[in-house]
Coordinates of C-alpha atoms in Angstrom, one line a residue:
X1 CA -2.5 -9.2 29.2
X2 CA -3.2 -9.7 33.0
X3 CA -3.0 -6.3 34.1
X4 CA -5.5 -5.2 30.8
X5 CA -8.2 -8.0 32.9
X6 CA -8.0 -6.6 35.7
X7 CA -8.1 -3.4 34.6
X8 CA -11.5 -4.0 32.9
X9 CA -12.6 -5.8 35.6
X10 CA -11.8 -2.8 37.9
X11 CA -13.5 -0.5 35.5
X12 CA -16.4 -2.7 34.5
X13 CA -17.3 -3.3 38.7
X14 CA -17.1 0.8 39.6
X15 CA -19.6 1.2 36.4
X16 CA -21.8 -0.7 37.7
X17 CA -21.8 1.0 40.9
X18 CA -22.2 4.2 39.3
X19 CA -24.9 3.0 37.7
X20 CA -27.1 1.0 40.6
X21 CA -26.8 3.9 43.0
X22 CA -28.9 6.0 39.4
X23 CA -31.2 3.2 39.8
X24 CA -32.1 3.8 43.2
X25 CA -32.3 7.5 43.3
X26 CA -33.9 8.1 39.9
X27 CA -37.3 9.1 39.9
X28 CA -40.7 6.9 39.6
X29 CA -41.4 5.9 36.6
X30 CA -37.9 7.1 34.8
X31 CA -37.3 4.7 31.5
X32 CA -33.9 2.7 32.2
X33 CA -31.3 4.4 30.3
X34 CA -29.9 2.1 27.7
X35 CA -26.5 0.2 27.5
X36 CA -24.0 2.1 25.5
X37 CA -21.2 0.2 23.3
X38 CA -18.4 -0.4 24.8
X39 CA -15.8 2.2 24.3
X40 CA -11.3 2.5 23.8
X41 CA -10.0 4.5 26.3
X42 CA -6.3 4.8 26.8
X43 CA -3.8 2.3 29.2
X44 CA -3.0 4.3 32.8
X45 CA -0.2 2.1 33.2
X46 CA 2.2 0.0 31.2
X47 CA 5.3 -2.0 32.7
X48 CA 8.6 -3.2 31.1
X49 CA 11.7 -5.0 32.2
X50 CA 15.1 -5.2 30.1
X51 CA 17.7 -7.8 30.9
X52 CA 21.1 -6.8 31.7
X53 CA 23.0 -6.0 28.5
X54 CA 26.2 -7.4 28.7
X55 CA 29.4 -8.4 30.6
X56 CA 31.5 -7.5 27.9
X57 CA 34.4 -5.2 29.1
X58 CA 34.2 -3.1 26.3
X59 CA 30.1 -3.0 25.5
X60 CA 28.9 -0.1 25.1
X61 CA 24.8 0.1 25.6
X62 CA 22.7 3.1 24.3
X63 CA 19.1 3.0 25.9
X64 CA 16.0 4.8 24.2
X65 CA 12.9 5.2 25.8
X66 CA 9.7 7.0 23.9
X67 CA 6.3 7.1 24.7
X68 CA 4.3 7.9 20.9
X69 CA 1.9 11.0 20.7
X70 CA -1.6 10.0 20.7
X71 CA -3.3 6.7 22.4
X72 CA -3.3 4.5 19.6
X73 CA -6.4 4.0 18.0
X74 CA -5.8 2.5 14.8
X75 CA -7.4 5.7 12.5
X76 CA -4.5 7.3 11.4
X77 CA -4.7 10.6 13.7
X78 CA -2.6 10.1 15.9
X79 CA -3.5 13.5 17.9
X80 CA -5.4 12.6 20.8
X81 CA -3.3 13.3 23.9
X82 CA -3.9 13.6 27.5
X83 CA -6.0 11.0 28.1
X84 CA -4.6 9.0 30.5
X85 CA -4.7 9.5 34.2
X86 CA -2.0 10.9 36.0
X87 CA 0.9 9.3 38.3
X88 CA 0.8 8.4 42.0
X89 CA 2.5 12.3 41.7
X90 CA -0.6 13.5 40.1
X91 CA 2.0 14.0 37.0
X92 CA 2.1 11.1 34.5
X93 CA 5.7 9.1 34.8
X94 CA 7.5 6.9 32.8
X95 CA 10.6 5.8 34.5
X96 CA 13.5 2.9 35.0
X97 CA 14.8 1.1 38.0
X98 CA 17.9 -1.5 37.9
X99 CA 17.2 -5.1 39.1
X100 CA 19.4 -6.7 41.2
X101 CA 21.3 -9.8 39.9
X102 CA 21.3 -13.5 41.0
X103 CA 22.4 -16.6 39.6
X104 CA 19.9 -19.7 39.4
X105 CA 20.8 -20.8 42.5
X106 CA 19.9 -18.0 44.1
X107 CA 23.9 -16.2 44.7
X108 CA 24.8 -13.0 43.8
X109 CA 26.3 -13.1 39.8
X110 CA 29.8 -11.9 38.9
X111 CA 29.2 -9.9 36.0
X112 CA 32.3 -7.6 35.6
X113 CA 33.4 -4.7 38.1
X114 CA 30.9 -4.0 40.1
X115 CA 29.8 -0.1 40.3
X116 CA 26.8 2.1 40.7
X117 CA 24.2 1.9 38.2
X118 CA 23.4 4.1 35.7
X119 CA 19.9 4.6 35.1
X120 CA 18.6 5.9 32.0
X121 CA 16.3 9.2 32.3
X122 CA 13.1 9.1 32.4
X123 CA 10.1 10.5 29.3
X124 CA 9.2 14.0 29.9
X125 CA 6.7 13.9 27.1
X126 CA 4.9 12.1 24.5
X127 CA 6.7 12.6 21.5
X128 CA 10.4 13.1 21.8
X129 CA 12.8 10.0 22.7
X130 CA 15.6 10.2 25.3
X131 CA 18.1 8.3 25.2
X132 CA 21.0 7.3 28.2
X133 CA 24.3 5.4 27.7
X134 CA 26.3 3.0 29.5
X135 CA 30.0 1.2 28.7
X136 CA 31.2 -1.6 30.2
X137 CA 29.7 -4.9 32.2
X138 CA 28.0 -3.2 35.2
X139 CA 24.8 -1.6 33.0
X140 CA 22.0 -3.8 34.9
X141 CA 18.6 -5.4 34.5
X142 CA 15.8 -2.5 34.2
X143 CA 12.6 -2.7 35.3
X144 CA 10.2 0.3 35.1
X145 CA 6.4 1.7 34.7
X146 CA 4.7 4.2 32.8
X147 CA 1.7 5.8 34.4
X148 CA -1.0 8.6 32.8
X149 CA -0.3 10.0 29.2
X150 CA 3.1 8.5 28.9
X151 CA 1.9 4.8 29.1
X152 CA -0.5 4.3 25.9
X153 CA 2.4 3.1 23.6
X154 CA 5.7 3.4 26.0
X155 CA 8.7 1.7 24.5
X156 CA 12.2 1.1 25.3
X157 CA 15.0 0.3 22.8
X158 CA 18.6 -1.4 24.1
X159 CA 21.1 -1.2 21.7
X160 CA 24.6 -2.9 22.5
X161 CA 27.7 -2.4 20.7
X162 CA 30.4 -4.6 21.5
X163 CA 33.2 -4.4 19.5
X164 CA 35.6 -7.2 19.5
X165 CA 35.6 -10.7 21.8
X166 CA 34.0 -14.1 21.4
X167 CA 30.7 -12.1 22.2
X168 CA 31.0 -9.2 19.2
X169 CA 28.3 -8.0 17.9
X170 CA 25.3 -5.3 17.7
X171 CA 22.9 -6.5 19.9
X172 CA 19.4 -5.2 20.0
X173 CA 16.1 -6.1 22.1
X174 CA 13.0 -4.0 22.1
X175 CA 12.3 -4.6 26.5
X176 CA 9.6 -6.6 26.7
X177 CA 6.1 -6.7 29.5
X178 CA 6.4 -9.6 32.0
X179 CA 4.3 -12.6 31.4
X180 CA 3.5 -16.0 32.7
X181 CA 4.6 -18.0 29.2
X182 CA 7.6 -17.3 25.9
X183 CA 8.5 -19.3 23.1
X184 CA 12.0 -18.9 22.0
X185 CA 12.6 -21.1 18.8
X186 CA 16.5 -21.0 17.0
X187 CA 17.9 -21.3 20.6
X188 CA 20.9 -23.5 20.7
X189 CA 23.1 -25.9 23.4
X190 CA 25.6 -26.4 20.5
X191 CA 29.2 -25.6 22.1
X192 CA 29.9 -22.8 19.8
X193 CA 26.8 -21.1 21.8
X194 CA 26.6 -19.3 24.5
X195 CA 22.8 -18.7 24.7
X196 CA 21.4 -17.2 28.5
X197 CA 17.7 -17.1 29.0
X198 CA 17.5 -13.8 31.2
X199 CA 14.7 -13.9 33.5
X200 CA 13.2 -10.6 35.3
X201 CA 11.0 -10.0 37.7
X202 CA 9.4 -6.7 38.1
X203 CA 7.0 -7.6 41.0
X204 CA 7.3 -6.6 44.5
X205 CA 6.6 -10.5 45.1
X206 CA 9.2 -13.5 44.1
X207 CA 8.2 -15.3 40.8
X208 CA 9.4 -19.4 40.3
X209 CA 9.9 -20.0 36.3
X210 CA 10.4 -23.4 34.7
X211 CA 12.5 -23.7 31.4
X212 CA 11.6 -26.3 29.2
X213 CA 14.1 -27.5 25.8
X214 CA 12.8 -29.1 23.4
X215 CA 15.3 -30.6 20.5
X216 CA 14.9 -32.4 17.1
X217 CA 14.4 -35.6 18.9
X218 CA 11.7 -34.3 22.0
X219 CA 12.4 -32.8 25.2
X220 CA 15.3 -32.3 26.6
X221 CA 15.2 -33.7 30.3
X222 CA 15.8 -30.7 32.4
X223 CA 18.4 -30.9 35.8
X224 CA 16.1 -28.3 37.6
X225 CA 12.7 -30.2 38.2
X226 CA 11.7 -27.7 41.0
X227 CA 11.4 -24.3 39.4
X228 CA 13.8 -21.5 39.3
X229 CA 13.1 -18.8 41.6
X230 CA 13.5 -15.3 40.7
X231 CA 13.6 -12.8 43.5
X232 CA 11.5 -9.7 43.8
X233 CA 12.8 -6.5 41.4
X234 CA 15.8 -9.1 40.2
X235 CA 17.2 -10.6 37.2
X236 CA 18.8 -14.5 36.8
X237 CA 20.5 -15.6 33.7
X238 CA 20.6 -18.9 33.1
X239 CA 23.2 -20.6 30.5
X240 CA 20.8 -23.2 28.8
X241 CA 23.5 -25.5 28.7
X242 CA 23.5 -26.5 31.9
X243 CA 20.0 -27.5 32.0
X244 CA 20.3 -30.3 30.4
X245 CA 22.9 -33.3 30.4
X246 CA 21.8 -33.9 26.7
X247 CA 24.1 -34.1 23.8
X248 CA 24.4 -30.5 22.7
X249 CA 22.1 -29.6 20.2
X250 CA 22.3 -26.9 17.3
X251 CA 18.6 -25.4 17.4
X252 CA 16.7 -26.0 20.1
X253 CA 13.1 -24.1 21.4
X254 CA 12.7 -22.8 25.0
X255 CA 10.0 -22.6 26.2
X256 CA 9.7 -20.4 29.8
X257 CA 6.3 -20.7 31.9
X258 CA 6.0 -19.3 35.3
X259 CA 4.4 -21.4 38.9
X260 CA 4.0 -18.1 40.8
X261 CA 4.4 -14.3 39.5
X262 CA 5.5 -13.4 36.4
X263 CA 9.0 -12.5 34.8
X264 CA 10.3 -10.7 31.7
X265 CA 12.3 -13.2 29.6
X266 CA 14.2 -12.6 26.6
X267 CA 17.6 -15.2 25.4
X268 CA 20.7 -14.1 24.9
X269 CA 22.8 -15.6 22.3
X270 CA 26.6 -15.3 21.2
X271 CA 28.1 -17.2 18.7
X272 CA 32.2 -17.6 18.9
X273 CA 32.2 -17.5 15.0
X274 CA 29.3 -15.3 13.7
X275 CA 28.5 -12.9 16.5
X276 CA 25.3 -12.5 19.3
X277 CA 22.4 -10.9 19.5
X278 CA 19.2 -10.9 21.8
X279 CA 16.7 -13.7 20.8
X280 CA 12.8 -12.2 21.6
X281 CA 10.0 -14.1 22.5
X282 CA 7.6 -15.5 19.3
X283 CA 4.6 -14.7 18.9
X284 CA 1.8 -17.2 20.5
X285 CA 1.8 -20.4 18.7
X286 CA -0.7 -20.3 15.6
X287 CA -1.3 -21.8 12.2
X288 CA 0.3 -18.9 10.3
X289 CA 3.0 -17.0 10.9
X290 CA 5.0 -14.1 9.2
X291 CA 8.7 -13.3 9.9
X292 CA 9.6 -10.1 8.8
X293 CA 12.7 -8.0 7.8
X294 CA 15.1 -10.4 6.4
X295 CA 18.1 -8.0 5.1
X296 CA 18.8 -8.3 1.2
X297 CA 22.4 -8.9 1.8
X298 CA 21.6 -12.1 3.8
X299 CA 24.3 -14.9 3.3
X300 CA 22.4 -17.1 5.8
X301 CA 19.1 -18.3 7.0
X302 CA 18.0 -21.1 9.2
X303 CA 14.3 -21.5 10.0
X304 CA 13.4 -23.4 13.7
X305 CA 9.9 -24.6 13.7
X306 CA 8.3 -25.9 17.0
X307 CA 4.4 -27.6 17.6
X308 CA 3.4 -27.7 21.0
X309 CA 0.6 -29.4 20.1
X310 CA -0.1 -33.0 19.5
X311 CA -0.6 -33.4 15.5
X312 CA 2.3 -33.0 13.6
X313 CA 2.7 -29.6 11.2
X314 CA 3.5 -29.4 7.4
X315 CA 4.4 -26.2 6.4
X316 CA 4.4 -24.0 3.3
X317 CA 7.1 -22.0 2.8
X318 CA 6.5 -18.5 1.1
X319 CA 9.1 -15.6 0.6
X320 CA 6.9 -12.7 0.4
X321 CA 9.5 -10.3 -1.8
X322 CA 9.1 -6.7 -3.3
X323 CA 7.6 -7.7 -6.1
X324 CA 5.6 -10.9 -4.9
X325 CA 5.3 -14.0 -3.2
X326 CA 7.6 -16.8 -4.3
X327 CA 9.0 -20.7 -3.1
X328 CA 12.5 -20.9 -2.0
X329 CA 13.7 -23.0 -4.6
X330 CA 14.0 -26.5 -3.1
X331 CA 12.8 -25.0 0.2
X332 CA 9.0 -25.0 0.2
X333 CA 8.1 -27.0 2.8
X334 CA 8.9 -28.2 6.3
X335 CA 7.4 -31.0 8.6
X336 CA 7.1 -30.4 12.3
X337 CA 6.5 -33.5 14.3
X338 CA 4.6 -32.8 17.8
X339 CA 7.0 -31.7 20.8
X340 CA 9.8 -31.6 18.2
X341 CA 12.4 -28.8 16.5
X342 CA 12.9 -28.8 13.5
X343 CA 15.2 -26.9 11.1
X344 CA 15.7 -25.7 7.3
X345 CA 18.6 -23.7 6.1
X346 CA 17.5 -21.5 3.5
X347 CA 20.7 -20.8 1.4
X348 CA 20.5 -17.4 -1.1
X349 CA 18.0 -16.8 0.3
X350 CA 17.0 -13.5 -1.0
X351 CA 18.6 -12.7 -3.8
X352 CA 19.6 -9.6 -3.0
X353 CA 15.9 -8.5 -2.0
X354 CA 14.7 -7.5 1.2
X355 CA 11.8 -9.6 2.3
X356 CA 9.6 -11.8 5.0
X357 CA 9.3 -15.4 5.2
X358 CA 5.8 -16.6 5.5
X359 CA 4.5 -19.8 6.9
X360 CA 1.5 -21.5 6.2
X361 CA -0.1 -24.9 6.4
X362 CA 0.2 -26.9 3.1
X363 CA -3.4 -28.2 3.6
X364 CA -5.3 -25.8 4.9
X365 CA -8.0 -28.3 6.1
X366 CA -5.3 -29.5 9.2
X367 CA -4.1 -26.4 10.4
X368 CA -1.8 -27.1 13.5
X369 CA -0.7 -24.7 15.7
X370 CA 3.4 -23.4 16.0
X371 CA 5.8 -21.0 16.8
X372 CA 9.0 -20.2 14.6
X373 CA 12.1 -17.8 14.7
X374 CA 15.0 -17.4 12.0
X375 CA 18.7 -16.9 12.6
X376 CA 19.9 -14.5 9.9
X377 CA 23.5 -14.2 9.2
X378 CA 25.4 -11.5 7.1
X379 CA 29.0 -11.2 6.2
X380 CA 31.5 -14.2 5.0
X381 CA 34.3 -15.7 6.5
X382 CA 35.8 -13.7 10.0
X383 CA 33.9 -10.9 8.8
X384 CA 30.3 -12.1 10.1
X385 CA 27.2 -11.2 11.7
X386 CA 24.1 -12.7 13.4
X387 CA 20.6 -11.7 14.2
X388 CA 17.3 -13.3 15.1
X389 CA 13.8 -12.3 13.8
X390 CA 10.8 -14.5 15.5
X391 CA 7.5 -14.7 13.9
X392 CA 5.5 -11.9 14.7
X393 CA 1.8 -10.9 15.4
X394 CA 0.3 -8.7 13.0
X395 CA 0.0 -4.7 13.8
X396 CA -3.6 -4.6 14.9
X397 CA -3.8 -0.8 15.9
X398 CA 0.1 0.9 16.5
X399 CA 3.5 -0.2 17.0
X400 CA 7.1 1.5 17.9
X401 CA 10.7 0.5 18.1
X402 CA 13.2 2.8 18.8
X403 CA 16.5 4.2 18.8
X404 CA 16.7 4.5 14.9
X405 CA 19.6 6.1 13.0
X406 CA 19.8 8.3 10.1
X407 CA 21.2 6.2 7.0
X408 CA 21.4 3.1 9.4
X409 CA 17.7 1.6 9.8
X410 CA 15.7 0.3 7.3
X411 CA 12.1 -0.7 7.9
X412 CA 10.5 -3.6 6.2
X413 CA 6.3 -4.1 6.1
X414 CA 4.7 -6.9 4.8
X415 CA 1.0 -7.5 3.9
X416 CA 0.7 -11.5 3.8
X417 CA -2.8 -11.9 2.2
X418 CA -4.1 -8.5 1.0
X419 CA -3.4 -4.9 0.1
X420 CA -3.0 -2.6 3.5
X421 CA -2.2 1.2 4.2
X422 CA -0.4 1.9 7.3
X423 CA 1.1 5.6 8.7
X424 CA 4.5 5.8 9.1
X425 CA 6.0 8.5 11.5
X426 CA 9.4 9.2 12.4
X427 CA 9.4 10.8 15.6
X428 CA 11.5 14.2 16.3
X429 CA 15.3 13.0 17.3
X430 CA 16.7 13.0 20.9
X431 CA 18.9 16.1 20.0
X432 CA 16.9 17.7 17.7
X433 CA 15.1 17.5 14.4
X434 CA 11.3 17.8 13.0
X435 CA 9.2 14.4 13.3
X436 CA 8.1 13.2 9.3
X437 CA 4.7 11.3 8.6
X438 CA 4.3 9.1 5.3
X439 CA 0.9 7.1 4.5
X440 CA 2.5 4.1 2.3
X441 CA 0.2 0.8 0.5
X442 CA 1.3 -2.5 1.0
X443 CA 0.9 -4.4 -1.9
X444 CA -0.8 -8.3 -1.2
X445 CA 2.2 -10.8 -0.8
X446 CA 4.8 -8.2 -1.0
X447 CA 7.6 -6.6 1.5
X448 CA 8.1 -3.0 1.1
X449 CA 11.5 -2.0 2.4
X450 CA 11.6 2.3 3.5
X451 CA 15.4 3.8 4.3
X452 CA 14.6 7.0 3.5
X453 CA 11.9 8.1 6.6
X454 CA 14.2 10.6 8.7
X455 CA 13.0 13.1 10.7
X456 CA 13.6 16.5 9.6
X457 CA 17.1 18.1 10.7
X458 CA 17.5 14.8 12.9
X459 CA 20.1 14.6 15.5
X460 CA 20.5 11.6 17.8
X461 CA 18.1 8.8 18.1
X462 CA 14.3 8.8 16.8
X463 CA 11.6 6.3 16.9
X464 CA 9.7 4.9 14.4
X465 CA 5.9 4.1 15.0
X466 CA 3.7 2.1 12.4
X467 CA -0.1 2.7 12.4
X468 CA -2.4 0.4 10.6
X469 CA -5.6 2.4 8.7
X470 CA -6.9 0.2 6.5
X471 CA -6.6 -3.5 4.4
X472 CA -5.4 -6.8 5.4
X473 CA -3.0 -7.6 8.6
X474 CA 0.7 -6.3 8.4
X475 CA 4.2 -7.3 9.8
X476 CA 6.6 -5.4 10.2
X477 CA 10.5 -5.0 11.6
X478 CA 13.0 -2.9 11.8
X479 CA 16.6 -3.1 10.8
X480 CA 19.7 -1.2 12.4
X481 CA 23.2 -1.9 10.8
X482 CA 26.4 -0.5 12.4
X483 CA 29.1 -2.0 10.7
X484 CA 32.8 -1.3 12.0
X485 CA 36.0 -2.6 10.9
X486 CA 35.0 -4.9 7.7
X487 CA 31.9 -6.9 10.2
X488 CA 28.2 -6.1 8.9
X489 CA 27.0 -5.9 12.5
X490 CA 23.0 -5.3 12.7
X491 CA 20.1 -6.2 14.6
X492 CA 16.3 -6.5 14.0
X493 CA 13.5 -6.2 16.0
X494 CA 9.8 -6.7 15.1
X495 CA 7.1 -4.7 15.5
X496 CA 4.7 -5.6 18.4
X497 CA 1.2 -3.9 18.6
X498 CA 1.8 -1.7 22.2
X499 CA -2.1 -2.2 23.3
X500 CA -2.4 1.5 24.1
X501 CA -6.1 1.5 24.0
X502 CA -8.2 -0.6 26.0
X503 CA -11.4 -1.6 25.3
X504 CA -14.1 -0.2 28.5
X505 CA -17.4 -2.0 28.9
X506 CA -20.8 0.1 28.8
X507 CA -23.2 -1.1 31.8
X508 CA -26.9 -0.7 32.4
X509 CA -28.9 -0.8 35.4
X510 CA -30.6 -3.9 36.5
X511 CA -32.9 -4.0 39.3
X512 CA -32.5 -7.8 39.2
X513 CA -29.1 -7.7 41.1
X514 CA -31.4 -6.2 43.8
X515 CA -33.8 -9.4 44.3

């Protein structure tokens, strides 16, 4: 991450100056104190931005933000605290803003009625999750920071429930840190779709994106060949759409890069016959990827495939279950040309298991780099439900998502290649309750699915955090399902390690710099 290099670049240059003014005062003949490995210390600062939720009349939009005790090491403990260094208050902070909201072209968007903003409350403390609510169409864009022993791990949770309307659904989106480049397979132009790419800026400095689509037959020639620019602390949504003059197209990848600045980005979809949901950013292109959580009950699943690259991709295509890795039957393998989407429909699926999909290349000598995401749909007929799970990166230290509900979530790990041990904690609730830990093994090739890790007494919304102590590399995602009124309405997000800790260069004096 950009702000992690400069960081150690900040810390790395004031070592060094620490240790060249001991070089020049120590006395004759002193040995030359030897470099030390480099050490983890804890994040001082971690940013976020969440697009606006909705502009349904009747949404209503839960926010949960939680900060995880500890800084994230990867052993397990998960008891080091106060670490971090303190706001510009000289108290650590962790705390929301709203965005103001323009169209592409640079207007002011009509989202609803327009009224004053209400901003969820900010973390007191590591450890408990508060939550904020707001109905209707004015909820806005957030952008915030977390400074001193709230940032190492700092995570916000929008939940959206809306009801009824072409746009029904549960929509969920773990906010995301601005970057410079997202990949947003299973996106669609198809007329039935409705699918926004919300861009955010939360720099004091305008940011110009450019939004690329990419379909089963190659790029998709864009109507904005100059950049989009996205004003300083505001949002644009963007109906993909009207990007291109393209025949519409059913799955289609996005890809979002930035000229100047940087910008959150996340794609919002709705469906007029199955439902909406937030699409997040994939995980970097590789030549493996995992996507995790697909519910038991699933009555559809497409995959999207993309290669940025030049070779073409043929993939193997694993369904790592609860009791083992298997083939889709008829469905085990997929060929990606270069600059090209393509799509399988994976009908039953699971078989009433809950499991991951995993992707790998079907010779292993030509591995080719790509990026993935499912749509997932539950529920038949008028009576449906979609959601989106994009490959995700394995859990290298800690992860989080919150606002979890007792009898509601369900969270699914996956070890793809070997047997793992992770620590499972479900934080205290935001109204109350006694935070629960569990150590569980992962099995190689399997998907273990947990419903039953509530906190103690819980009332309101908690967190679940996912720490990885030892074994191979695992996945993992959470599922929230809220039906209401016969739908199956549910969301899932994945896991995403939060980079609490940060690894410090050691330095050693060197009289040579002095020559």
């Amino acid at each position: 991450m950009k702000r992690t290099t400069l960081s150690l670049i900040a810390v790395a240059t004031t070592l060094a100056a620490v240790t060249g003014f001991a070089s020049l005062t120590a006395p004759d003949g002193a040995p030359a104190p030897e470099a030390k490995a480099a050490s983890r210390l804890p994040v001082e600062r971690t940013g976020l931005a969440c697009p606006a939720p909705s502009t349904s009349e009747v949404a209503e939009t839960r926010y949960t933000s939680y900060t995880p005790p500890g800084t994230g090491t990867g052993t397990g403990t998960g008891t080091a605290t106060g670490q971090g260094s303190p706001g510009k208050a000289g108290q650590p902070t962790a705390q929301l803003t709203a965005a103001a909201s323009t169209t592409a072209s640079g207007g002011t968007a009509q989202g609803g009625k327009a009224k004053a903003p209400k901003i969820p409350a900010p973390v007191t403390a590591p450890g408990k999750p508060v939550t904020s609510e707001a109905d209707g169409p004015g909820a806005p864009a957030l952008t915030g920071a977390a400074t001193g022993t709230l940032a190492p791990g700092w995570t916000v949770q929008q939940t959206t429930v809306v009801p009824a309307g072409g746009a029904r659904g549960l929509l969920g989106l773990s906010c995301g840190a601005a970057d410079t480049d997202f990949w947003f397979p299973a996106a669609s132009t198809a007329k039935e779709r409705q699918d926004y790419v919300h861009l955010t800026n939360p720099d004091d400095t305008a940011a110009v994106a450019d939004i690329e689509l990419y379909g089963p037959e190659g790029v998709l020639k864009s109507q904005f060949t100059d950049g989009i620019p996205v004003p300083a602390h505001a949002t644009v949504p963007v109906l993909l759409s009207t990007l291109t003059a393209a025949a519409p197209q059913q799955s289609v990848t996005v890809h979002v890069t930035t000229r100047s600045g940087r910008v959150g980005a996340a794609v919002g979809s709705a469906d007029e016959k199955l439902g909406s949901d937030w699409l997040a950013a994939a995980a970097d292109p590789a030549t493996t990827a995992v996507l995790p959580g697909i519910p038991a009950d699933a009555t559809s699943v497409r995959l999207v495939a993309f290669v940025p690259g030049d070779d073409d991709a043929d993939l193997k295509v694993q369904l790592a279950t609860q009791t083992g890795t298997i083939v889709p039957a008829g469905a085990g393998t997929l060929h990606v040309k270069s600059g090209m989407t393509a799509a399988l429909d994976l009908p039953d699926l699971t078989r009433g298991q809950a499991a991951s999909l995993l992707l790998t290349p079907s010779d292993p000598k030509k591995p080719t780099p790509f990026v993935a995401a499912l749509r997932v749909v539950r529920g038949k007929g008028e009576n449906t439900e979609v959601a989106f799970v994009p490959a995700t990166a394995a859990i290298s230290a800690r992860a989080t998502v919150a606002d979890n509900r007792a009898k509601a979530s369900t969270l699914s790990l996956t070890a793809p290649g070997a047997a793992a041990q992770v620590k499972v904690t479900a934080s205290a609730g935001s109204e109350g309750g006694t935070p629960v830990t569990r150590t569980v093994s992962l099995k190689a090739g399997t998907t273990t699915s947990l419903t039953d890790l509530v906190p103690g007494g819980v009332k309101g919304s908690y967190a679940l955090t996912v720490e990885k102590v030892s074994g191979g590399p695992v996945h993992a995602a959470r599922t929230l399902a809220l039906p209401q009124d016969g739908t199956p309405m549910f969301t899932v997000q994945t896991f995403v390690d939060d980079h609490g800790t940060v690894e410090v260069p050691s330095a050693h004096q060197d009289l040579g710099v002095l020559d």
